[in-house]
mmCIF file of C-alpha atoms in Angstrom:
data_model
loop_
_atom_site.group_PDB
_atom_site.id
_atom_site.type_symbol
_atom_site.label_atom_id
_atom_site.label_comp_id
_atom_site.label_asym_id
_atom_site.label_seq_id
_atom_site.Cartn_x
_atom_site.Cartn_y
_atom_site.Cartn_z
ATOM 1 C CA MET T 640 10.859 0.112 -64.480
ATOM 2 C CA MET T 641 10.906 2.383 -61.524
ATOM 3 C CA GLY T 642 7.446 3.566 -60.215
ATOM 4 C CA MET T 643 5.551 0.592 -61.485
ATOM 5 C CA ALA T 644 3.592 -1.543 -59.073
ATOM 6 C CA LYS T 645 5.474 -4.650 -57.856
ATOM 7 C CA VAL T 646 4.339 -8.141 -57.909
ATOM 8 C CA VAL T 647 5.947 -11.648 -57.051
ATOM 9 C CA VAL T 648 4.470 -14.184 -59.361
ATOM 10 C CA ALA T 649 4.536 -17.892 -58.165
ATOM 11 C CA LEU T 650 4.125 -20.367 -61.167
ATOM 12 C CA GLY T 651 2.390 -23.657 -60.599
ATOM 13 C CA GLY T 652 3.218 -26.937 -62.198
ATOM 14 C CA ASN T 653 0.723 -26.347 -65.046
ATOM 15 C CA ALA T 654 2.829 -23.338 -66.084
ATOM 16 C CA LEU T 655 5.747 -25.601 -66.622
ATOM 17 C CA GLN T 656 4.301 -28.969 -67.778
ATOM 18 C CA GLU T 657 1.202 -29.980 -69.510
ATOM 19 C CA ALA T 658 -0.657 -33.081 -68.203
ATOM 20 C CA GLY T 659 -0.396 -35.929 -70.471
ATOM 21 C CA THR T 660 2.573 -34.827 -72.423
ATOM 22 C CA PRO T 661 6.102 -36.550 -72.219
ATOM 23 C CA PRO T 662 8.226 -35.186 -69.506
ATOM 24 C CA THR T 663 11.005 -33.963 -72.059
ATOM 25 C CA ALA T 664 12.786 -30.870 -72.017
ATOM 26 C CA GLU T 665 11.329 -30.117 -75.486
ATOM 27 C CA ALA T 666 7.696 -30.589 -74.251
ATOM 28 C CA GLN T 667 8.406 -28.426 -71.230
ATOM 29 C CA LEU T 668 9.944 -25.548 -73.322
ATOM 30 C CA GLU T 669 6.792 -25.370 -75.391
ATOM 31 C CA VAL T 670 4.668 -25.151 -72.338
ATOM 32 C CA ILE T 671 7.011 -22.456 -71.065
ATOM 33 C CA LYS T 672 6.980 -20.403 -74.389
ATOM 34 C CA LYS T 673 3.004 -20.268 -73.823
ATOM 35 C CA THR T 674 3.476 -19.352 -70.151
ATOM 36 C CA CYS T 675 5.878 -16.519 -70.902
ATOM 37 C CA GLU T 676 3.427 -14.860 -73.175
ATOM 38 C CA TYR T 677 1.123 -14.435 -70.009
ATOM 39 C CA LEU T 678 4.187 -13.175 -67.991
ATOM 40 C CA ALA T 679 5.190 -10.567 -70.806
ATOM 41 C CA ASP T 680 1.578 -9.507 -70.600
ATOM 42 C CA ILE T 681 1.682 -8.676 -66.731
ATOM 43 C CA ASN T 682 4.912 -6.637 -67.464
ATOM 44 C CA ALA T 683 3.332 -4.930 -70.198
ATOM 45 C CA ARG T 684 0.340 -3.886 -68.159
ATOM 46 C CA GLY T 685 2.745 -1.958 -65.802
ATOM 47 C CA TYR T 686 3.973 -4.313 -63.198
ATOM 48 C CA GLU T 687 7.752 -4.852 -62.032
ATOM 49 C CA MET T 688 7.871 -8.499 -61.293
ATOM 50 C CA ALA T 689 10.140 -11.434 -60.052
ATOM 51 C CA VAL T 690 9.130 -14.918 -60.869
ATOM 52 C CA VAL T 691 9.336 -18.011 -58.581
ATOM 53 C CA HIS T 692 8.430 -21.586 -60.041
ATOM 54 C CA GLY T 693 8.077 -24.813 -58.606
ATOM 55 C CA ASN T 694 10.086 -28.049 -59.598
ATOM 56 C CA GLY T 695 8.381 -30.955 -57.819
ATOM 57 C CA PRO T 696 8.083 -33.272 -60.827
ATOM 58 C CA GLN T 697 11.310 -31.953 -62.349
ATOM 59 C CA VAL T 698 13.667 -32.444 -59.299
ATOM 60 C CA GLY T 699 12.079 -36.050 -58.628
ATOM 61 C CA ARG T 700 12.902 -36.974 -62.268
ATOM 62 C CA ILE T 701 16.597 -35.754 -61.871
ATOM 63 C CA VAL T 702 16.713 -37.727 -58.388
ATOM 64 C CA LEU T 703 15.342 -40.848 -60.237
ATOM 65 C CA GLY T 704 17.846 -40.493 -63.285
ATOM 66 C CA GLN T 705 20.635 -40.120 -60.813
ATOM 67 C CA GLU T 706 19.739 -43.420 -58.882
ATOM 68 C CA ILE T 707 19.290 -45.399 -62.116
ATOM 69 C CA ALA T 708 22.605 -44.091 -63.420
ATOM 70 C CA ALA T 709 24.447 -44.924 -60.151
ATOM 71 C CA LYS T 710 23.029 -48.398 -60.293
ATOM 72 C CA GLN T 711 24.342 -48.883 -63.885
ATOM 73 C CA ASP T 712 27.858 -47.485 -63.362
ATOM 74 C CA SER T 713 29.798 -46.777 -60.265
ATOM 75 C CA ASN T 714 31.645 -44.093 -61.826
ATOM 76 C CA LEU T 715 28.368 -41.979 -62.062
ATOM 77 C CA PRO T 716 27.581 -41.533 -58.260
ATOM 78 C CA ALA T 717 24.239 -40.027 -57.480
ATOM 79 C CA MET T 718 24.287 -36.364 -56.635
ATOM 80 C CA PRO T 719 22.863 -35.182 -53.288
ATOM 81 C CA PHE T 720 19.257 -34.071 -53.129
ATOM 82 C CA ASP T 721 20.198 -30.270 -52.565
ATOM 83 C CA VAL T 722 22.508 -30.551 -55.698
ATOM 84 C CA CYS T 723 19.465 -32.111 -57.713
ATOM 85 C CA GLY T 724 17.535 -29.200 -56.623
ATOM 86 C CA ALA T 725 20.097 -26.745 -57.860
ATOM 87 C CA MET T 726 20.055 -28.651 -61.296
ATOM 88 C CA SER T 727 16.408 -28.189 -61.588
ATOM 89 C CA GLN T 728 16.449 -24.658 -60.492
ATOM 90 C CA GLY T 729 19.215 -24.093 -63.319
ATOM 91 C CA TYR T 730 17.375 -25.788 -66.376
ATOM 92 C CA ILE T 731 13.901 -24.408 -65.564
ATOM 93 C CA GLY T 732 15.220 -21.014 -64.893
ATOM 94 C CA TYR T 733 17.174 -20.988 -68.216
ATOM 95 C CA GLN T 734 13.942 -22.013 -70.310
ATOM 96 C CA ILE T 735 11.772 -19.329 -68.674
ATOM 97 C CA GLN T 736 14.679 -16.789 -68.890
ATOM 98 C CA GLN T 737 14.908 -17.511 -72.655
ATOM 99 C CA CYS T 738 11.236 -17.560 -73.477
ATOM 100 C CA LEU T 739 10.387 -14.601 -71.272
ATOM 101 C CA ARG T 740 13.067 -12.578 -72.928
ATOM 102 C CA ASP T 741 11.730 -13.323 -76.439
ATOM 103 C CA ALA T 742 8.152 -12.676 -75.503
ATOM 104 C CA LEU T 743 9.239 -9.210 -73.998
ATOM 105 C CA ARG T 744 11.228 -8.432 -77.165
ATOM 106 C CA ASN T 745 8.096 -9.223 -79.368
ATOM 107 C CA ARG T 746 6.380 -6.576 -77.373
ATOM 108 C CA ASN T 747 9.287 -4.104 -77.859
ATOM 109 C CA ARG T 748 10.108 -4.440 -74.270
ATOM 110 C CA ASN T 749 13.950 -4.926 -74.088
ATOM 111 C CA ILE T 750 13.980 -5.857 -70.498
ATOM 112 C CA PRO T 751 16.774 -8.089 -69.040
ATOM 113 C CA VAL T 752 15.720 -11.318 -67.513
ATOM 114 C CA VAL T 753 18.145 -13.274 -65.385
ATOM 115 C CA THR T 754 18.009 -16.630 -63.370
ATOM 116 C CA LEU T 755 19.469 -16.182 -60.043
ATOM 117 C CA LEU T 756 20.692 -19.542 -58.394
ATOM 118 C CA THR T 757 19.070 -18.999 -54.899
ATOM 119 C CA GLN T 758 19.687 -20.566 -51.539
ATOM 120 C CA VAL T 759 17.088 -20.311 -48.853
ATOM 121 C CA VAL T 760 17.732 -20.935 -45.113
ATOM 122 C CA VAL T 761 15.599 -23.306 -43.103
ATOM 123 C CA GLY T 762 15.919 -24.447 -39.328
ATOM 124 C CA GLU T 763 17.911 -27.547 -38.845
ATOM 125 C CA ASP T 764 15.135 -28.360 -36.110
ATOM 126 C CA ASP T 765 12.213 -27.589 -38.406
ATOM 127 C CA PRO T 766 9.501 -30.200 -37.353
ATOM 128 C CA ALA T 767 9.114 -30.668 -41.325
ATOM 129 C CA PHE T 768 12.118 -33.066 -41.309
ATOM 130 C CA LYS T 769 10.207 -35.575 -39.054
ATOM 131 C CA ASN T 770 7.074 -35.304 -41.208
ATOM 132 C CA PRO T 771 7.727 -35.293 -44.873
ATOM 133 C CA THR T 772 4.805 -33.886 -46.758
ATOM 134 C CA LYS T 773 6.189 -32.085 -50.096
ATOM 135 C CA PRO T 774 5.264 -34.306 -53.026
ATOM 136 C CA ILE T 775 8.044 -34.807 -55.750
ATOM 137 C CA GLY T 776 8.432 -36.933 -58.819
ATOM 138 C CA PRO T 777 5.770 -38.795 -60.746
ATOM 139 C CA PHE T 778 2.404 -40.225 -59.832
ATOM 140 C CA TYR T 779 2.073 -43.887 -59.042
ATOM 141 C CA SER T 780 -0.716 -46.359 -58.120
ATOM 142 C CA GLU T 781 -0.966 -47.395 -54.498
ATOM 143 C CA ASP T 782 0.404 -50.751 -55.354
ATOM 144 C CA GLU T 783 3.691 -49.186 -57.032
ATOM 145 C CA ALA T 784 3.964 -46.608 -54.193
ATOM 146 C CA LYS T 785 4.018 -49.382 -51.646
ATOM 147 C CA LYS T 786 6.646 -51.320 -53.544
ATOM 148 C CA ILE T 787 8.693 -48.271 -53.902
ATOM 149 C CA ALA T 788 8.654 -47.368 -50.286
ATOM 150 C CA GLU T 789 9.715 -50.948 -49.387
ATOM 151 C CA GLU T 790 12.534 -51.076 -51.858
ATOM 152 C CA LYS T 791 13.893 -47.610 -51.327
ATOM 153 C CA GLY T 792 12.610 -46.736 -47.934
ATOM 154 C CA TYR T 793 10.918 -43.517 -49.325
ATOM 155 C CA THR T 794 7.930 -41.878 -47.628
ATOM 156 C CA MET T 795 4.852 -42.301 -50.096
ATOM 157 C CA LYS T 796 1.571 -40.370 -49.654
ATOM 158 C CA GLU T 797 -1.490 -39.972 -51.737
ATOM 159 C CA ASP T 798 -1.761 -36.493 -53.242
ATOM 160 C CA ALA T 799 -5.145 -34.842 -53.657
ATOM 161 C CA GLY T 800 -6.753 -37.547 -55.280
ATOM 162 C CA ARG T 801 -4.301 -37.573 -58.119
ATOM 163 C CA GLY T 802 -2.173 -40.726 -57.296
ATOM 164 C CA TRP T 803 0.589 -41.556 -54.998
ATOM 165 C CA ARG T 804 3.859 -39.697 -54.872
ATOM 166 C CA ARG T 805 7.223 -39.539 -52.989
ATOM 167 C CA VAL T 806 7.130 -36.945 -50.301
ATOM 168 C CA VAL T 807 10.156 -35.364 -48.663
ATOM 169 C CA ALA T 808 10.513 -32.649 -45.863
ATOM 170 C CA SER T 809 9.001 -29.159 -46.692
ATOM 171 C CA PRO T 810 10.547 -26.813 -44.216
ATOM 172 C CA THR T 811 9.622 -23.146 -43.529
ATOM 173 C CA PRO T 812 11.744 -20.694 -45.409
ATOM 174 C CA LYS T 813 13.436 -18.308 -42.959
ATOM 175 C CA ARG T 814 15.654 -16.372 -45.273
ATOM 176 C CA ILE T 815 16.670 -15.801 -48.951
ATOM 177 C CA THR T 816 20.502 -15.473 -48.841
ATOM 178 C CA GLU T 817 20.790 -13.766 -52.202
ATOM 179 C CA ILE T 818 17.924 -11.240 -51.233
ATOM 180 C CA ASP T 819 20.481 -8.289 -51.490
ATOM 181 C CA SER T 820 21.186 -9.159 -55.155
ATOM 182 C CA VAL T 821 17.522 -9.507 -56.039
ATOM 183 C CA LYS T 822 17.002 -5.955 -54.609
ATOM 184 C CA ARG T 823 19.855 -4.664 -56.518
ATOM 185 C CA LEU T 824 18.544 -5.987 -59.776
ATOM 186 C CA TRP T 825 14.864 -5.400 -59.135
ATOM 187 C CA ASP T 826 14.430 -1.759 -60.966
ATOM 188 C CA SER T 827 16.189 -2.829 -64.096
ATOM 189 C CA THR T 828 15.681 -6.557 -64.387
ATOM 190 C CA ILE T 829 13.088 -9.332 -64.168
ATOM 191 C CA VAL T 830 14.553 -11.866 -61.929
ATOM 192 C CA ILE T 831 13.626 -15.513 -61.963
ATOM 193 C CA THR T 832 14.592 -16.536 -58.223
ATOM 194 C CA ALA T 833 13.940 -19.117 -55.482
ATOM 195 C CA GLY T 834 13.164 -21.499 -58.259
ATOM 196 C CA GLY T 835 11.664 -24.648 -56.822
ATOM 197 C CA GLY T 836 11.284 -22.923 -53.439
ATOM 198 C CA GLY T 837 14.949 -22.280 -53.381
ATOM 199 C CA ILE T 838 17.942 -24.560 -52.650
ATOM 200 C CA PRO T 839 17.295 -25.376 -48.921
ATOM 201 C CA VAL T 840 20.295 -24.902 -46.774
ATOM 202 C CA ILE T 841 20.969 -24.702 -42.727
ATOM 203 C CA GLU T 842 23.249 -21.940 -41.503
ATOM 204 C CA ASN T 843 25.978 -23.237 -39.351
ATOM 205 C CA MET T 844 27.619 -21.512 -36.276
ATOM 206 C CA ASP T 845 30.298 -20.165 -38.302
ATOM 207 C CA GLY T 846 28.026 -18.560 -40.816
ATOM 208 C CA SER T 847 28.716 -21.093 -43.434
ATOM 209 C CA LEU T 848 25.781 -22.864 -45.314
ATOM 210 C CA THR T 849 25.246 -26.499 -45.765
ATOM 211 C CA GLY T 850 22.612 -27.930 -48.154
ATOM 212 C CA VAL T 851 19.869 -30.452 -46.906
ATOM 213 C CA ALA T 852 17.456 -32.909 -48.429
ATOM 214 C CA ALA T 853 14.170 -31.125 -48.733
ATOM 215 C CA VAL T 854 12.017 -28.980 -51.052
ATOM 216 C CA ILE T 855 10.686 -25.857 -49.860
ATOM 217 C CA ASP T 856 7.176 -24.977 -50.686
ATOM 218 C CA LYS T 857 7.450 -22.546 -53.795
ATOM 219 C CA ASP T 858 4.494 -20.541 -52.640
ATOM 220 C CA LEU T 859 5.854 -20.078 -49.208
ATOM 221 C CA ALA T 860 9.205 -19.059 -50.757
ATOM 222 C CA ALA T 861 7.289 -16.541 -52.994
ATOM 223 C CA GLU T 862 5.695 -15.158 -50.057
ATOM 224 C CA ARG T 863 9.022 -14.832 -48.387
ATOM 225 C CA LEU T 864 10.254 -12.839 -51.302
ATOM 226 C CA ALA T 865 7.287 -10.706 -51.681
ATOM 227 C CA GLU T 866 7.748 -9.651 -47.806
ATOM 228 C CA ASP T 867 11.312 -9.052 -48.365
ATOM 229 C CA MET T 868 10.645 -6.785 -51.467
ATOM 230 C CA GLU T 869 7.533 -5.351 -49.946
ATOM 231 C CA THR T 870 5.663 -5.929 -53.199
ATOM 232 C CA ASP T 871 2.102 -4.655 -53.741
ATOM 233 C CA VAL T 872 0.882 -8.173 -54.824
ATOM 234 C CA LEU T 873 1.654 -11.597 -54.148
ATOM 235 C CA LEU T 874 0.171 -13.418 -57.227
ATOM 236 C CA ILE T 875 -0.123 -17.164 -56.891
ATOM 237 C CA LEU T 876 -0.932 -18.960 -60.147
ATOM 238 C CA THR T 877 -2.328 -22.434 -60.246
ATOM 239 C CA GLU T 878 -4.662 -24.754 -62.499
ATOM 240 C CA VAL T 879 -8.049 -22.954 -61.106
ATOM 241 C CA ASP T 880 -9.351 -19.574 -61.832
ATOM 242 C CA LYS T 881 -10.624 -19.470 -58.202
ATOM 243 C CA VAL T 882 -10.081 -21.076 -54.689
ATOM 244 C CA ALA T 883 -13.299 -22.972 -53.795
ATOM 245 C CA ILE T 884 -14.574 -24.562 -50.576
ATOM 246 C CA ASN T 885 -16.328 -27.893 -50.605
ATOM 247 C CA TRP T 886 -14.239 -28.900 -53.476
ATOM 248 C CA GLY T 887 -15.691 -31.742 -55.828
ATOM 249 C CA LYS T 888 -19.055 -31.587 -53.847
ATOM 250 C CA PRO T 889 -22.460 -30.416 -54.949
ATOM 251 C CA ASN T 890 -22.218 -27.548 -52.829
ATOM 252 C CA GLN T 891 -18.962 -26.335 -54.053
ATOM 253 C CA LYS T 892 -18.434 -22.728 -53.968
ATOM 254 C CA ALA T 893 -15.908 -20.383 -55.742
ATOM 255 C CA LEU T 894 -14.449 -17.679 -53.573
ATOM 256 C CA GLU T 895 -13.919 -14.266 -55.031
ATOM 257 C CA HIS T 896 -12.771 -12.150 -52.103
ATOM 258 C CA ILE T 897 -12.097 -13.264 -48.584
ATOM 259 C CA THR T 898 -10.393 -11.765 -45.534
ATOM 260 C CA VAL T 899 -7.632 -13.392 -43.584
ATOM 261 C CA ALA T 900 -10.024 -14.487 -40.931
ATOM 262 C CA GLU T 901 -12.333 -16.108 -43.278
ATOM 263 C CA ALA T 902 -9.387 -18.044 -45.081
ATOM 264 C CA ILE T 903 -7.938 -19.128 -41.626
ATOM 265 C CA GLN T 904 -11.505 -20.636 -40.867
ATOM 266 C CA TYR T 905 -11.749 -22.450 -44.193
ATOM 267 C CA MET T 906 -8.199 -23.731 -43.445
ATOM 268 C CA GLU T 907 -9.042 -24.959 -40.092
ATOM 269 C CA GLU T 908 -12.422 -26.650 -41.478
ATOM 270 C CA GLY T 909 -10.058 -28.762 -43.979
ATOM 271 C CA HIS T 910 -11.204 -27.194 -47.228
ATOM 272 C CA PHE T 911 -7.914 -27.164 -48.742
ATOM 273 C CA ALA T 912 -5.842 -30.175 -49.623
ATOM 274 C CA PRO T 913 -2.254 -30.185 -47.875
ATOM 275 C CA GLY T 914 -0.392 -30.905 -50.982
ATOM 276 C CA SER T 915 -2.301 -28.692 -53.068
ATOM 277 C CA MET T 916 -4.444 -25.506 -52.238
ATOM 278 C CA TYR T 917 -3.516 -25.336 -48.581
ATOM 279 C CA PRO T 918 0.035 -23.969 -48.953
ATOM 280 C CA LYS T 919 -1.366 -21.576 -51.555
ATOM 281 C CA VAL T 920 -3.902 -20.118 -49.219
ATOM 282 C CA PHE T 921 -1.417 -20.124 -46.137
ATOM 283 C CA ALA T 922 0.916 -18.151 -48.088
ATOM 284 C CA ALA T 923 -1.616 -15.532 -49.163
ATOM 285 C CA VAL T 924 -2.794 -15.360 -45.879
ATOM 286 C CA LYS T 925 0.639 -14.683 -44.350
ATOM 287 C CA PHE T 926 1.287 -12.026 -47.151
ATOM 288 C CA ALA T 927 -2.003 -10.127 -46.552
ATOM 289 C CA ARG T 928 -1.540 -10.272 -42.662
ATOM 290 C CA ARG T 929 1.889 -8.859 -43.058
ATOM 291 C CA PHE T 930 0.870 -6.080 -45.203
ATOM 292 C CA PRO T 931 -2.709 -4.714 -44.377
ATOM 293 C CA GLY T 932 -3.944 -2.709 -47.403
ATOM 294 C CA LYS T 933 -2.172 -5.112 -49.841
ATOM 295 C CA LYS T 934 -3.438 -8.074 -51.285
ATOM 296 C CA ALA T 935 -2.673 -11.587 -52.292
ATOM 297 C CA ILE T 936 -4.559 -13.260 -55.353
ATOM 298 C CA ILE T 937 -4.815 -16.941 -56.270
ATOM 299 C CA THR T 938 -5.927 -17.682 -59.822
ATOM 300 C CA SER T 939 -5.000 -19.549 -63.117
ATOM 301 C CA LEU T 940 -2.153 -18.503 -65.205
ATOM 302 C CA TYR T 941 -4.638 -17.751 -68.109
ATOM 303 C CA LYS T 942 -6.728 -15.253 -65.842
ATOM 304 C CA ALA T 943 -3.494 -13.563 -64.432
ATOM 305 C CA VAL T 944 -3.843 -10.055 -66.016
ATOM 306 C CA ASP T 945 -7.719 -10.136 -65.300
ATOM 307 C CA ALA T 946 -7.048 -10.980 -61.880
ATOM 308 C CA LEU T 947 -4.500 -8.106 -61.306
ATOM 309 C CA GLU T 948 -7.064 -5.764 -62.815
ATOM 310 C CA GLY T 949 -9.783 -6.996 -60.193
ATOM 311 C CA LYS T 950 -11.905 -9.175 -62.785
ATOM 312 C CA GLU T 951 -10.850 -12.593 -61.886
ATOM 313 C CA GLY T 952 -9.384 -14.714 -58.992
ATOM 314 C CA THR T 953 -9.606 -15.203 -55.263
ATOM 315 C CA VAL T 954 -8.441 -12.200 -53.512
ATOM 316 C CA ILE T 955 -7.191 -12.267 -49.930
ATOM 317 C CA THR T 956 -6.821 -9.219 -47.903
ATOM 318 C CA MET T 957 -6.592 -8.405 -44.202
ATOM 319 C CA ALA T 958 -10.014 -6.940 -44.049
#
């Protein structure tokens, strides 16, 4: 795989779970099989890649299941939030790993695929811990959300017009602890890493690590990975083919190629929802600013190959 262009692919929620389908492992596996066909196409077009995925709905359901089980049986204590994050990273990674391997083999590409359980260091004093913003788990009506907030003390917020969800802290990723292992594997293996943004940990004075209750934004974790690996492209896949300003309004406008300065202006003008498009554009800006001459792309899973070939998506560059 040496000599190929390098890309970090960040998978959005629609790449793992289809709206309106039951949230079962079997239903998710069927969606991931389709997703991996597109990922295999990216590799077949001449790209080395690593894959980062989200885990918002999945980790929320794991936490909920743990809480329900603990209420039913004292011998089944609920696991801490960081452990639930590790669980989600493991089972989602397993499904992508299995399906991507098969999709590659069907293209006569016998490339190893591995899932690397990944810890990501965050700051203990990160202001995000005082202002939770990262949505997890299922959607609720406003009345249901208020009841859950009263009963469990959760912070519930409206999520981009789609309903109400529980939100947790979303601290900034500072360092991927297993990055050296990713670097060793890169030239021979497709690595699924920093799943769900990585398991958030703080680094203690003695160098040891301690898990914390948070969810790191997967787009920012993917950007951190892309910086560390100095990739050619950061490819952020979501539900729409292009980023748009004035979303949902008569003057909605799709963006094809914008500069970092233009993206920042649109962000400041409030065009992008905090729990939806904003972190994607923010991550793209961060990457393009770090590597003038390289690009970040935001597009849909289904247009990923076209976007890499310059035919689709929103491209963000320094100039």
